[in-house]
Structures are given as structure tokens and as C-alpha cells.
PDB file of C-alpha atoms in Angstrom:
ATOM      1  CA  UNK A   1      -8.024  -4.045 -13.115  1.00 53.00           C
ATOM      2  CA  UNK A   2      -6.218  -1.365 -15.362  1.00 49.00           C
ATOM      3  CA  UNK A   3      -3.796  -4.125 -16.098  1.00 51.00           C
ATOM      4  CA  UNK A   4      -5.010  -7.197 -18.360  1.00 51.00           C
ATOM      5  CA  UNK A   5      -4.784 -10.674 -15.541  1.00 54.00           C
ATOM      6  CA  UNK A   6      -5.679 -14.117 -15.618  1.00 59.00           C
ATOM      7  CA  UNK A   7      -8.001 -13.939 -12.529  1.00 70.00           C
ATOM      8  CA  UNK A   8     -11.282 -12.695 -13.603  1.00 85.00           C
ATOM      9  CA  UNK A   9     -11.641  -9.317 -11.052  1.00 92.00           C
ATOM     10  CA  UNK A  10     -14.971  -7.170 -10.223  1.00 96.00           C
ATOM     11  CA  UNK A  11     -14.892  -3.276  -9.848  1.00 96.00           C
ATOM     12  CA  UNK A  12     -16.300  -2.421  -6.359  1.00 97.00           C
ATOM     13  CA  UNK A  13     -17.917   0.726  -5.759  1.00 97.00           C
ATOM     14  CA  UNK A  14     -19.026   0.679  -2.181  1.00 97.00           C
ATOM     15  CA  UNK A  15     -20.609   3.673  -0.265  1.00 97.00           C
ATOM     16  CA  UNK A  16     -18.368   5.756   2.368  1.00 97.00           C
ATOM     17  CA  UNK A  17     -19.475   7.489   5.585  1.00 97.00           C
ATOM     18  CA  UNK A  18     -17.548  10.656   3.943  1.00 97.00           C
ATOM     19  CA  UNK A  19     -20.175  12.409   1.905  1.00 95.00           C
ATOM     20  CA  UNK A  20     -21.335   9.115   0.594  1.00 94.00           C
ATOM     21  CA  UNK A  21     -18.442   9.124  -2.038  1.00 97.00           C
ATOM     22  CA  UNK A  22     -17.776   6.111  -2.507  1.00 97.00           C
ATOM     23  CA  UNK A  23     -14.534   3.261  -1.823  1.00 98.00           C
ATOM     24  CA  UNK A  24     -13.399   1.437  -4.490  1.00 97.00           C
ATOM     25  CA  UNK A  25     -11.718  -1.678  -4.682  1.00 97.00           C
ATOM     26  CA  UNK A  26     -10.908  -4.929  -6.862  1.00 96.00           C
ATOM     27  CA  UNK A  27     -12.475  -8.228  -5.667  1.00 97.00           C
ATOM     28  CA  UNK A  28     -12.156 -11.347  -6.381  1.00 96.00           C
ATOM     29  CA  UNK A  29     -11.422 -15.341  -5.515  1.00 95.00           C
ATOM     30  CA  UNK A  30     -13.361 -16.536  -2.748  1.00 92.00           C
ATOM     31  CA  UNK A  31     -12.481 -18.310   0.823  1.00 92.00           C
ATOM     32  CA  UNK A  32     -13.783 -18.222   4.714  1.00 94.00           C
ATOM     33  CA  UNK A  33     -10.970 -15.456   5.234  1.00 97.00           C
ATOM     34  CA  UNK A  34     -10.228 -12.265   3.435  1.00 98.00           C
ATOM     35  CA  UNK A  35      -6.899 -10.590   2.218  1.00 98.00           C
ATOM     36  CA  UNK A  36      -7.003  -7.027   1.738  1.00 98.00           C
ATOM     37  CA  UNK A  37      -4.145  -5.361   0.124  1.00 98.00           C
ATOM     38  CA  UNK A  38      -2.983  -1.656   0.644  1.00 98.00           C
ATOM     39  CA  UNK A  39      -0.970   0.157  -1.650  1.00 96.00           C
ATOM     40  CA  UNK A  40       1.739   2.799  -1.275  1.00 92.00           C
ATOM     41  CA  UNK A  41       1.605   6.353  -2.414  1.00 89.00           C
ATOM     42  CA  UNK A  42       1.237   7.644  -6.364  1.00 85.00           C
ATOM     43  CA  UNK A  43       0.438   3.700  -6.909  1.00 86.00           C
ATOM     44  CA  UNK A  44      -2.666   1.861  -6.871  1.00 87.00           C
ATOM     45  CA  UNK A  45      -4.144  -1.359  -6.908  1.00 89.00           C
ATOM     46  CA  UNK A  46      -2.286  -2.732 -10.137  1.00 86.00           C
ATOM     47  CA  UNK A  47       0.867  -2.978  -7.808  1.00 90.00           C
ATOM     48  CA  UNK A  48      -0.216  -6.397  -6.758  1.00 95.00           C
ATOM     49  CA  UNK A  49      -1.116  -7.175 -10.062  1.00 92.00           C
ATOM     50  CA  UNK A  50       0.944  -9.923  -9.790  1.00 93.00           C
ATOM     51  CA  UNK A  51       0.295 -10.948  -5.955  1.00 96.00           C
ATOM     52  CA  UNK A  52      -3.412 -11.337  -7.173  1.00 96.00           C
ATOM     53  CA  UNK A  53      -3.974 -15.019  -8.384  1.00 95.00           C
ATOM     54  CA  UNK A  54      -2.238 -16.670  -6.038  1.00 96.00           C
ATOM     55  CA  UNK A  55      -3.585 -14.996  -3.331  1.00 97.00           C
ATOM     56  CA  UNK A  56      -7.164 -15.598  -4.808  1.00 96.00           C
ATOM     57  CA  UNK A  57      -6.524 -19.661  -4.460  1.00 95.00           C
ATOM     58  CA  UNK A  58      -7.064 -18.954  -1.001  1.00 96.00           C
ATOM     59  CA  UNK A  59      -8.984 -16.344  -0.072  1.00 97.00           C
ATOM     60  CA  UNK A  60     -11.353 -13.721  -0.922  1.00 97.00           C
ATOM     61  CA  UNK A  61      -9.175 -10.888  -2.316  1.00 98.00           C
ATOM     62  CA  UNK A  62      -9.821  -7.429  -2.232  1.00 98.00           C
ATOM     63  CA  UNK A  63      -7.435  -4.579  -3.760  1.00 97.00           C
ATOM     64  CA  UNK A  64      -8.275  -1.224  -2.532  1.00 97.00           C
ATOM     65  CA  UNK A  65      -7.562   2.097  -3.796  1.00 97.00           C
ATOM     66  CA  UNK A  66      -6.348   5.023  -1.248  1.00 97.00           C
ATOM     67  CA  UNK A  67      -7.545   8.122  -0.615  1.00 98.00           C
ATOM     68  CA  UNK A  68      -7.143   9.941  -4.383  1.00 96.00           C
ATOM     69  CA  UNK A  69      -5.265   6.907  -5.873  1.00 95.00           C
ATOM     70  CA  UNK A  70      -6.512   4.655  -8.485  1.00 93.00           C
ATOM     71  CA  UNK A  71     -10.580   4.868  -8.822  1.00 94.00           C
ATOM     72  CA  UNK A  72     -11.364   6.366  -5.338  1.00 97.00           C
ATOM     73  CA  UNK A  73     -13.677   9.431  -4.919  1.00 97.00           C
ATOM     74  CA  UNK A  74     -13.489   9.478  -1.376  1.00 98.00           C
ATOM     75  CA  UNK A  75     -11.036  12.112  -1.593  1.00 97.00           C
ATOM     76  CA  UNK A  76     -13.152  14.766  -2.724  1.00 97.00           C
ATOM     77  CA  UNK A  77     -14.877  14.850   0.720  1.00 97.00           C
ATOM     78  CA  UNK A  78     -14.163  17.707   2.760  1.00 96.00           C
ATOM     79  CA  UNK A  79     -13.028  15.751   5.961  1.00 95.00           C
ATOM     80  CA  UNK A  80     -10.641  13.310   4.082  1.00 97.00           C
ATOM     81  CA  UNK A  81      -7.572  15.466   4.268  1.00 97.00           C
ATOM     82  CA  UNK A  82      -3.628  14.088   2.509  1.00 95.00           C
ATOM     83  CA  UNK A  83      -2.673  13.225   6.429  1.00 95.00           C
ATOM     84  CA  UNK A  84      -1.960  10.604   7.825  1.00 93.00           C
ATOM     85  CA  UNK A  85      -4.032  10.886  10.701  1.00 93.00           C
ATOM     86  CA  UNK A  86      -7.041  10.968   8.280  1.00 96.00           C
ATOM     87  CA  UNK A  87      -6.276   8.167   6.393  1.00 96.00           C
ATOM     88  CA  UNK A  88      -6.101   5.898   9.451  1.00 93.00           C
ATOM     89  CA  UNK A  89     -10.048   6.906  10.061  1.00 94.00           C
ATOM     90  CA  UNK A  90     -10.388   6.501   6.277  1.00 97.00           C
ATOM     91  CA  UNK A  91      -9.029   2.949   6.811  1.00 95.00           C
ATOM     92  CA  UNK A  92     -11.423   2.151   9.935  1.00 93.00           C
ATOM     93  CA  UNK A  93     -14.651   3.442   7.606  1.00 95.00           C
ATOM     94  CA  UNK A  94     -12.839   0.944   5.067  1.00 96.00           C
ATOM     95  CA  UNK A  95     -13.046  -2.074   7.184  1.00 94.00           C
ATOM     96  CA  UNK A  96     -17.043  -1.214   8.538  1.00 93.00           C
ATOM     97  CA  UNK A  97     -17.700  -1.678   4.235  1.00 96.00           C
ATOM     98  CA  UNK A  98     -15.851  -4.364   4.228  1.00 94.00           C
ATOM     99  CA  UNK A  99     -18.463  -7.492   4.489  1.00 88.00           C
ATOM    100  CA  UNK A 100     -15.541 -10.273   5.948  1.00 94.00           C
ATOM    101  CA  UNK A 101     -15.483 -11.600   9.399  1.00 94.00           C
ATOM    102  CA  UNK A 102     -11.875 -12.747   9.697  1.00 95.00           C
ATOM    103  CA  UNK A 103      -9.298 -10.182   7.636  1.00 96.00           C
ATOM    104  CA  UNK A 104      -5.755 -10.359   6.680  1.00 97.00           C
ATOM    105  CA  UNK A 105      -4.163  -6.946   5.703  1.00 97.00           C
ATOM    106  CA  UNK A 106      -1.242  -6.600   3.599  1.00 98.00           C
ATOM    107  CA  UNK A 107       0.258  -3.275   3.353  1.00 98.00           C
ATOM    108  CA  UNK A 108       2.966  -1.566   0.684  1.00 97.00           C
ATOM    109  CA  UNK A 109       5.194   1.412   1.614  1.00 93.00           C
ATOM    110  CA  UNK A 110       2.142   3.621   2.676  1.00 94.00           C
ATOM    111  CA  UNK A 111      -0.522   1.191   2.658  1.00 97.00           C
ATOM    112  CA  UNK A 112       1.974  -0.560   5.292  1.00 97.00           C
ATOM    113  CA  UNK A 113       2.309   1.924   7.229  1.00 95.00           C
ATOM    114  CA  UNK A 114      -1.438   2.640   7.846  1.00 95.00           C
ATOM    115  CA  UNK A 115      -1.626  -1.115   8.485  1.00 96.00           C
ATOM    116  CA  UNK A 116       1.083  -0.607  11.367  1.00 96.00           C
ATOM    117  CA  UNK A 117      -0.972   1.984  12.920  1.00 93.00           C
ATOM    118  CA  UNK A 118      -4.132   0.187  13.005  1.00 93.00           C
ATOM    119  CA  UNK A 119      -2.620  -2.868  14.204  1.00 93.00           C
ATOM    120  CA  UNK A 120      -0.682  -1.275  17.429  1.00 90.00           C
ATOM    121  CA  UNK A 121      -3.960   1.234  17.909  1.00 75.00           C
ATOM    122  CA  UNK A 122      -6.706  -0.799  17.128  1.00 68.00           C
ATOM    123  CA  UNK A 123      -8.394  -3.557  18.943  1.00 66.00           C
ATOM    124  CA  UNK A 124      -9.760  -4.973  15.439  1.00 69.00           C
ATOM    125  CA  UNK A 125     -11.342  -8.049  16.466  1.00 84.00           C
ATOM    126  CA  UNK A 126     -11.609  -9.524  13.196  1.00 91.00           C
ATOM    127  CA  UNK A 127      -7.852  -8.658  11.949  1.00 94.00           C
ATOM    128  CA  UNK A 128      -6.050 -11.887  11.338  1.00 95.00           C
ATOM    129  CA  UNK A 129      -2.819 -11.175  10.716  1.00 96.00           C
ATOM    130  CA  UNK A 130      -0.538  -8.358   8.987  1.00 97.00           C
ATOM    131  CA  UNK A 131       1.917  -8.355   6.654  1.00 98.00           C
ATOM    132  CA  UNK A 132       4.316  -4.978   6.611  1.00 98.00           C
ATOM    133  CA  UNK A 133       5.922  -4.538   3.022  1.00 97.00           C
ATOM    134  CA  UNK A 134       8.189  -1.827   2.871  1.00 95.00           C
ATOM    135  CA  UNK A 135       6.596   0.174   5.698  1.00 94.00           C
ATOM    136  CA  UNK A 136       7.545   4.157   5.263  1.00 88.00           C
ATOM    137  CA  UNK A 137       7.502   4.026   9.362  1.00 89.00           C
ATOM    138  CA  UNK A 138      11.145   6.111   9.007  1.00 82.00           C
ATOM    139  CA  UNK A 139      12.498   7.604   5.694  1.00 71.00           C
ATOM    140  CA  UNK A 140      15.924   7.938   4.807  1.00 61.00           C
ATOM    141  CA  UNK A 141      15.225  11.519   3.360  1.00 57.00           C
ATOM    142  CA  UNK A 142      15.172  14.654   5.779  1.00 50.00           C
ATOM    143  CA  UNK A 143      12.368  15.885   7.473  1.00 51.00           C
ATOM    144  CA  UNK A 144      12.900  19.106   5.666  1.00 50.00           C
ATOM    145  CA  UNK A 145      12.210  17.637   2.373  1.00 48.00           C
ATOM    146  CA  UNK A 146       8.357  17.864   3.215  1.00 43.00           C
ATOM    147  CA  UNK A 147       8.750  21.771   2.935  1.00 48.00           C
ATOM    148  CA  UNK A 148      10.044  21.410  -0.842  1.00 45.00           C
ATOM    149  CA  UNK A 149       7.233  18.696  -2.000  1.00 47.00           C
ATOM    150  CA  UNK A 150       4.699  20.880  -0.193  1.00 52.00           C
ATOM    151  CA  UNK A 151       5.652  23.867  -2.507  1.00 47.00           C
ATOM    152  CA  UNK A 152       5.986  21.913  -5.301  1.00 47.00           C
ATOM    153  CA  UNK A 153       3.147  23.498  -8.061  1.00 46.00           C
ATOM    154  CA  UNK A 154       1.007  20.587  -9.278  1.00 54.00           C
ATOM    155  CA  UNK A 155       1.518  21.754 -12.939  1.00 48.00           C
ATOM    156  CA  UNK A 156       5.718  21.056 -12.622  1.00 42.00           C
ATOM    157  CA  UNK A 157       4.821  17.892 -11.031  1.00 51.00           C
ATOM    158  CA  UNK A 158       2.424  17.000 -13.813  1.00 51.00           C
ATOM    159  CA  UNK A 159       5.230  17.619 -16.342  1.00 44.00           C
ATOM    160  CA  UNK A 160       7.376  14.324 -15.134  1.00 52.00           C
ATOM    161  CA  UNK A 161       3.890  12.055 -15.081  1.00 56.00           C
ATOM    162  CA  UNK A 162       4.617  10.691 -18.972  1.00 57.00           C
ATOM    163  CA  UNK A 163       6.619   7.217 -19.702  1.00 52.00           C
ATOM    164  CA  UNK A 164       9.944   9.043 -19.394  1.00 50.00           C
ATOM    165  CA  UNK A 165       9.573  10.289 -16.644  1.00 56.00           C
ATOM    166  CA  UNK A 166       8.327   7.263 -14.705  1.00 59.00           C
ATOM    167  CA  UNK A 167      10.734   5.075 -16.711  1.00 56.00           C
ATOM    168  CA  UNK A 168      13.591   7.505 -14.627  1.00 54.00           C
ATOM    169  CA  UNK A 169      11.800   7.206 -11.186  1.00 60.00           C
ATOM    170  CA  UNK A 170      11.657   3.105 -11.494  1.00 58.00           C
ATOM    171  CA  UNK A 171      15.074   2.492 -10.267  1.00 54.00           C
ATOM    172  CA  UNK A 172      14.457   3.958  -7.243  1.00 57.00           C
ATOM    173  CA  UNK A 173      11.185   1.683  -7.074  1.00 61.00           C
ATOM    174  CA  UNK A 174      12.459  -1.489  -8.620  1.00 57.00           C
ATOM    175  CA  UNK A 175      16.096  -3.280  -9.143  1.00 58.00           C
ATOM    176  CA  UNK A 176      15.078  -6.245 -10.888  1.00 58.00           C
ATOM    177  CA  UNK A 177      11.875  -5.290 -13.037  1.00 63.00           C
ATOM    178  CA  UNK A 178      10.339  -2.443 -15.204  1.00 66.00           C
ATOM    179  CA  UNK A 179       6.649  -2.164 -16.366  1.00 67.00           C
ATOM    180  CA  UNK A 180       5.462  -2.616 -19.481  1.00 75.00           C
ATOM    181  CA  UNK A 181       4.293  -0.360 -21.423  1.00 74.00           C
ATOM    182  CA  UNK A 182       0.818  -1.337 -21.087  1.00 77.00           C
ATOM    183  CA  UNK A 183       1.265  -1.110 -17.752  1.00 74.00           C
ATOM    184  CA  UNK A 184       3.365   2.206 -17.596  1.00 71.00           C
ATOM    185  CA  UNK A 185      -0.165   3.850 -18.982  1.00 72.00           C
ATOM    186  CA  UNK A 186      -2.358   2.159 -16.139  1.00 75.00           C
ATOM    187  CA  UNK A 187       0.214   3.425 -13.742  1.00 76.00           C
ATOM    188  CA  UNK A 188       0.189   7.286 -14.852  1.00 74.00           C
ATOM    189  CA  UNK A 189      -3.737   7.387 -15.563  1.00 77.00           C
ATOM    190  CA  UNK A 190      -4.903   8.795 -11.902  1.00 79.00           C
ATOM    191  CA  UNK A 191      -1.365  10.879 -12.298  1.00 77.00           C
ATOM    192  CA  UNK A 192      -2.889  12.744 -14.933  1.00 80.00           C
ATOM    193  CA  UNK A 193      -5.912  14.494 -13.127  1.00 86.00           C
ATOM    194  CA  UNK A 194      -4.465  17.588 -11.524  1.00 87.00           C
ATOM    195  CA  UNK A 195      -6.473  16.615  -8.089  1.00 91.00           C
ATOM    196  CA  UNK A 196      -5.414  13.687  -6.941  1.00 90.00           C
ATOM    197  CA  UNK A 197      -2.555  14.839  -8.122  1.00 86.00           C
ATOM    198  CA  UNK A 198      -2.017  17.476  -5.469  1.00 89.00           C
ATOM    199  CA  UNK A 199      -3.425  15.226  -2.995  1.00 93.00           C
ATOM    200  CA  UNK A 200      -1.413  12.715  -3.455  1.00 89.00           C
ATOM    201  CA  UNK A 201       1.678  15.500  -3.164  1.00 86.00           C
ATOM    202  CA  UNK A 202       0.169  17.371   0.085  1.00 89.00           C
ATOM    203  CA  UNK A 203      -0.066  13.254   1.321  1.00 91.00           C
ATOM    204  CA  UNK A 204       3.680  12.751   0.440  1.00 85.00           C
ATOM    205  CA  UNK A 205       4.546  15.708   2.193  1.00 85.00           C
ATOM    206  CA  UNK A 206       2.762  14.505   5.719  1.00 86.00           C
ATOM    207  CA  UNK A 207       4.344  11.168   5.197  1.00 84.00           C
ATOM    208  CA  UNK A 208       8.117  12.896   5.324  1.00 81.00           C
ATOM    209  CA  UNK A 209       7.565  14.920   7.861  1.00 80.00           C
ATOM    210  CA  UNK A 210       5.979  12.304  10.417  1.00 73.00           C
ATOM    211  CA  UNK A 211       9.722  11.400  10.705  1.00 75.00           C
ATOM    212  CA  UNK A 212      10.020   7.776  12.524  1.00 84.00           C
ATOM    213  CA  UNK A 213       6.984   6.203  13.281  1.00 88.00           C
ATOM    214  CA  UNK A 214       8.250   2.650  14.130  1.00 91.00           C
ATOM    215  CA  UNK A 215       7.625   2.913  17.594  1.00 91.00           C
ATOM    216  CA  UNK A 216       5.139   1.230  19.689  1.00 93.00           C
ATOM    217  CA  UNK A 217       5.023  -2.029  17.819  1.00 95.00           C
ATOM    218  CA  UNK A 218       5.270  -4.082  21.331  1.00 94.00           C
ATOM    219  CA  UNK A 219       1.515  -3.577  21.306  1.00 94.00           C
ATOM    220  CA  UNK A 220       0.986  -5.370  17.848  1.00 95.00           C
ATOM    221  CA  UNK A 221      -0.553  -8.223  19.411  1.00 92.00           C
ATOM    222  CA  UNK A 222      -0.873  -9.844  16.044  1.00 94.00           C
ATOM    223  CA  UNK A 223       0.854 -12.816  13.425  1.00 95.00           C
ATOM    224  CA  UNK A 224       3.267  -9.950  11.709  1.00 97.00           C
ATOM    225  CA  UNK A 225       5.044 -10.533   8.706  1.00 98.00           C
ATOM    226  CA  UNK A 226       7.945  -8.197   7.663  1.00 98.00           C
ATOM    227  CA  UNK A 227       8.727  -8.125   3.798  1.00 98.00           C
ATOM    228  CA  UNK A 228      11.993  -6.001   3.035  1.00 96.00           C
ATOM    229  CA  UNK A 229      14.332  -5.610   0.262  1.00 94.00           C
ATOM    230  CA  UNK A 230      17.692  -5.119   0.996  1.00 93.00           C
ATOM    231  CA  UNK A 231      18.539  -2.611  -1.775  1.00 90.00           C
ATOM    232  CA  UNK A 232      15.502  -0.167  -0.732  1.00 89.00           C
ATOM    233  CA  UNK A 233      17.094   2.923  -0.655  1.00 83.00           C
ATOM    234  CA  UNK A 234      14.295   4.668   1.282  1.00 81.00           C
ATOM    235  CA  UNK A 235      13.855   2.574   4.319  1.00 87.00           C
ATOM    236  CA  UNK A 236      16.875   1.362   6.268  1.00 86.00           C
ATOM    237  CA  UNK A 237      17.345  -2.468   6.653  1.00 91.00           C
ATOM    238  CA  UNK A 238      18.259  -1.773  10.272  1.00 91.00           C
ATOM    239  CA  UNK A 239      14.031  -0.723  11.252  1.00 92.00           C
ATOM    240  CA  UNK A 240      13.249  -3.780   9.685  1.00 95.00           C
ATOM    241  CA  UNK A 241      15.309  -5.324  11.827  1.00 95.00           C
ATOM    242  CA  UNK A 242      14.183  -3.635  15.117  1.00 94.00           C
ATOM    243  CA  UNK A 243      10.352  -3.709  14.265  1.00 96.00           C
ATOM    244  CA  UNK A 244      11.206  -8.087  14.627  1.00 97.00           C
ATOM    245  CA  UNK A 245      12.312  -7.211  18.063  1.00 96.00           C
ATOM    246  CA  UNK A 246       9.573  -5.291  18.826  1.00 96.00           C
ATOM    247  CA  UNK A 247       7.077  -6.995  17.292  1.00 96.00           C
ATOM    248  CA  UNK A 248       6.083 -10.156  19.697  1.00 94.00           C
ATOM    249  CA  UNK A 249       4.818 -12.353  16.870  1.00 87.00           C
ATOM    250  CA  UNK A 250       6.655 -10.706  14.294  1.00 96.00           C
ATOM    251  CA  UNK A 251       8.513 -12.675  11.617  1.00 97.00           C
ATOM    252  CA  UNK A 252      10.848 -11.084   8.650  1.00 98.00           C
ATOM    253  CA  UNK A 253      11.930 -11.730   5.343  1.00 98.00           C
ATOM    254  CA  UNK A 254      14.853 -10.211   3.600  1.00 97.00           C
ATOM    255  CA  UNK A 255      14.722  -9.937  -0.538  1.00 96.00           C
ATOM    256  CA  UNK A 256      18.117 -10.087  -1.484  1.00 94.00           C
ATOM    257  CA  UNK A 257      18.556  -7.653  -4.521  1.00 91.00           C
ATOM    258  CA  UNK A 258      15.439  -5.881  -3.946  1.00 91.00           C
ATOM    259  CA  UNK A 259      14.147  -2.962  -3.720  1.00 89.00           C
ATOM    260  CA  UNK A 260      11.522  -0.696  -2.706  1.00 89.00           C
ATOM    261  CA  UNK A 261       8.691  -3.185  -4.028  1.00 91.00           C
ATOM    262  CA  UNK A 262       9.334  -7.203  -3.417  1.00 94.00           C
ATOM    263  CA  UNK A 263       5.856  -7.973  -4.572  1.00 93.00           C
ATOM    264  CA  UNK A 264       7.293  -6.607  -8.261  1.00 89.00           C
ATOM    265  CA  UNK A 265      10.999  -6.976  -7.705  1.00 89.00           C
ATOM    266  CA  UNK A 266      10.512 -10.607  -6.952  1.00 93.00           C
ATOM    267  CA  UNK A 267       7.166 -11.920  -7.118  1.00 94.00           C
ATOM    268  CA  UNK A 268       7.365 -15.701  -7.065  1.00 96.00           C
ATOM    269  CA  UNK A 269       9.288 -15.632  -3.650  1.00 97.00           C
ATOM    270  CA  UNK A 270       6.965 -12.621  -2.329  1.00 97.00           C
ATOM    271  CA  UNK A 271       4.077 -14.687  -2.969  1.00 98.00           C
ATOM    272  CA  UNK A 272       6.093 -18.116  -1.453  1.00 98.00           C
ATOM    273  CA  UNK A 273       6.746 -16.203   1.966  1.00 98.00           C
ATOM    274  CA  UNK A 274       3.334 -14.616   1.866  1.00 98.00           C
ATOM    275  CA  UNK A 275       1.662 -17.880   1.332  1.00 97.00           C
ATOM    276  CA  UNK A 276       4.126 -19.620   3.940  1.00 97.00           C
ATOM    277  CA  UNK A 277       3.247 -16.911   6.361  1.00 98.00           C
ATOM    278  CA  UNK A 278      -0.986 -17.496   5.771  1.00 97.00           C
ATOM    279  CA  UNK A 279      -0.722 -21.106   4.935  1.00 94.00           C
ATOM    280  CA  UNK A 280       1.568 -22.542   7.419  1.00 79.00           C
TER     281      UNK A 280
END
């Protein structure tokens, strides 16, 4: 892990159907089921930095990086394209790696929304239960604010990937808490190559101009758990709201003074309902 932590982690390399480039993802702890935790977009795995350990009493653990994100070289294969639709058969290759026979998935922001697709598309026999954090299923911003990131040069974007820059962008991210410095670095490493750079732009882009993509979660036929802050100024607290109607089995939990990321904002109670939710 980029980020120095208490629970001793392994770096994964494992082969992908896509060129043979391979996945890569943190692992450790050890249990009959496994947790697998998806990031959002421009993060990687050191979001759950702190989501890790306790997680790890439990089960086996495995952090994975996204398409560009983090350590992945995936991205460099011609048929992963910044979509969407891609990443969803990026995630199904992910889960044939994946050595586990019962799986819990626990999406951020992005990562949550590819973990909302799978679960109301796919008949994943071995998928558990999953946990929604923050799912980008419908952004506040306008559908024609994919246009502007599209066109946005990679070498302007570059220019706002230093501490200052990210130190401006974290209240949008965070109300409570602000990285380290330490951690500040590990966050703007992968920001720094120019290619996943623009992926991860083109990828933003797609994500805006999906527009609302909380329908259809009457087919979840999963244990859901919603995990919402109720200062995220992206995603309206009223979709988390109708995703528990929709949802059969679907249970949520409201951070109050939170924003876009509970699992930083307010760890110790993210992990409590996360643990309450696994663990009952």
C-alpha cells in the first residue's frame, strides 16, 4: 500500500484476459469469505486505507485498482476503453481472477456504481452481499459538463495534480478530514503519468453523461447496504433514499456531516455499520 498501515498487505499482480496486462490489487487478512473493495474515480486503493484492518479481522481482503488508477496496466489494452460499459466487463474478468468462492463487494462513488450494475445484471452466484458507498448512479452536475471535461487538454489538467491543488479539491471530497501529507503524495502519484491521466478524464466524462442510472435496482436480489453522507454535494440524499425502496433487501445509513467519502469522513462508524451489516 502507497500509504504506511498496521496490517501487513501483499502487492497482487494477477494476469487479465485483456492482452495479458495484468490486475492489480492489495491482499490481505484471511477468512472463508472475501471482501473486495472498489474505488471511485482519480482515487485508488489507499482510499480504504483506513477500512483495511478491520475488515481484515474477518475476511480475506482484497483492494483493487481500476482501470488506469493506482498500479493497474490493464488499461493499456486496446479493448479496455474509459466507459462505463467496459469497465463492467473489466469487472466480470476481475471476479474470474479472483480465487474466492463466496464475495462481498464494496463499492466507492465509481467503484459503487459498477457494483450496482453487476448486482441488478449479473446472476453472480458467488456475490454475497453489496455495499453502495456514494454510488455516482445520478450526479448533481449537468449532463453537458461531460462536453467540457472531454475537451479538457491533459497537460491543463496535469497543472492542478500538486498538493495545492488537491488540498483545494478536498472539500468537495471530505468535510471532516484532510490527508496527510504523506498521503497527499500517494494520492497524486498515478495523477502524474499523462496516460492514465487522460483515461481517467475520458472515464469522468462517460460517467457525467450516463445521467441517472439508479434505475432497475428491484432486480438486486441481494443483502444491499447503502452508505451516504448527508453533506455530499454530488449525489442527492433523495436517490439514496429511493434506491432503499427499490432495493428489496436494501438497508441505508446516513453520515451526518459527511461528505462525498464516509469511509474517510468518518471511519470508525463506516467501519461499525459495515461490520454490523457483514457481521450481524
Amino acid at each position: 500500500m502507497p500509504v504506511p498501515t498496521p496490517t501487513p498487505l501483499r502487492s497482487v499482480y494477477t494476469p487479465s484476459p485483456f492482452r495479458r496486462l495484468p490486475f492489480h490489487w492489495w491482499e490481505c487478512g484471511q477468512g472463508p469469505d472475501t471482501l473486495v473493495f472498489l474505488h471511485g474515480i482519480m482515487a485508488h486503493a489507499m482510499a480504504f486505507r483506513l477500512a483495511i484492518a478491520p475488515a481484515a479481522e474477518h475476511f480475506r481482503v482484497i483492494v483493487v485498482d481500476l482501470p488506469a488508477h493506482g498500479r493497474d496496466q490493464t488499461y493499456q489494452a486496446p479493448e479496455i476503453a474509459p466507459t462505463l460499459d467496459t469497465l463492467s466487463d473489466w469487472l466480470l474478468a476481475l471476479f474470474e481472477a479472483i480465487d474466492a468462492p463466496r464475495i462481498h463487494l464494496v463499492g466507492h462513488s465509481l467503484g459503487a456504481t459498477l457494483s450496482f450494475l453487476h448486482a441488478r445484471h449479473t446472476p453472480e452466484r458467488r456475490l454475497q452481499s453489496v455495499s453502495l458507498v456514494s454510488p455516482g448512479l445520478k450526479l448533481r452536475p449537468s449532463p453537458r459538463t461531460a462536453p467540457l471535461i472531454n475537451a479538457l487538454p491533459t497537460s491543463l489538467a496535469r497543472l492542478g495534480m500538486n498538493r495545492l491543488g488537491i488540498r483545494l479539491l478536498e472539500p468537495m471530497q471530505w468535510r471532516r478530514a484532510r490527508m496527510s501529507p504523506t498521503e497527499l503524495d500517494a494520492y497524486l502519484s498515478p495523477l502524474k503519468e499523462p496516460a492514465r491521466l487522460e483515461f481517467m478524464l475520458k472515464l469522468a466524462s462517460d460517467l457525467v453523461a450516463a445521467g441517472d442510472r439508479s434505475a432497475g435496482g428491484h432486480t438486486i436480489d441481494l443483502p444491499t447496504l447503502l452508505l451516504w453522507g448527508d453533506r455530499d454535494h454530488l449525489l442527492p440524499l433523495d436517490t439514496a433514499h429511493r434506491l432503499q425502496r427499490d432495493i428489496p433487501d436494501a438497508r441505508l445509513h446516513i453520515f451526518k456531516g459527511c461528505g462525498h467519502s464516509p469511509m474517510e469522513d468518518a471511519p470508525l462508524e463506516f467501519n461499525r455499520a459495515l461490520h454490523d451489516f457483514l457481521i450481524p
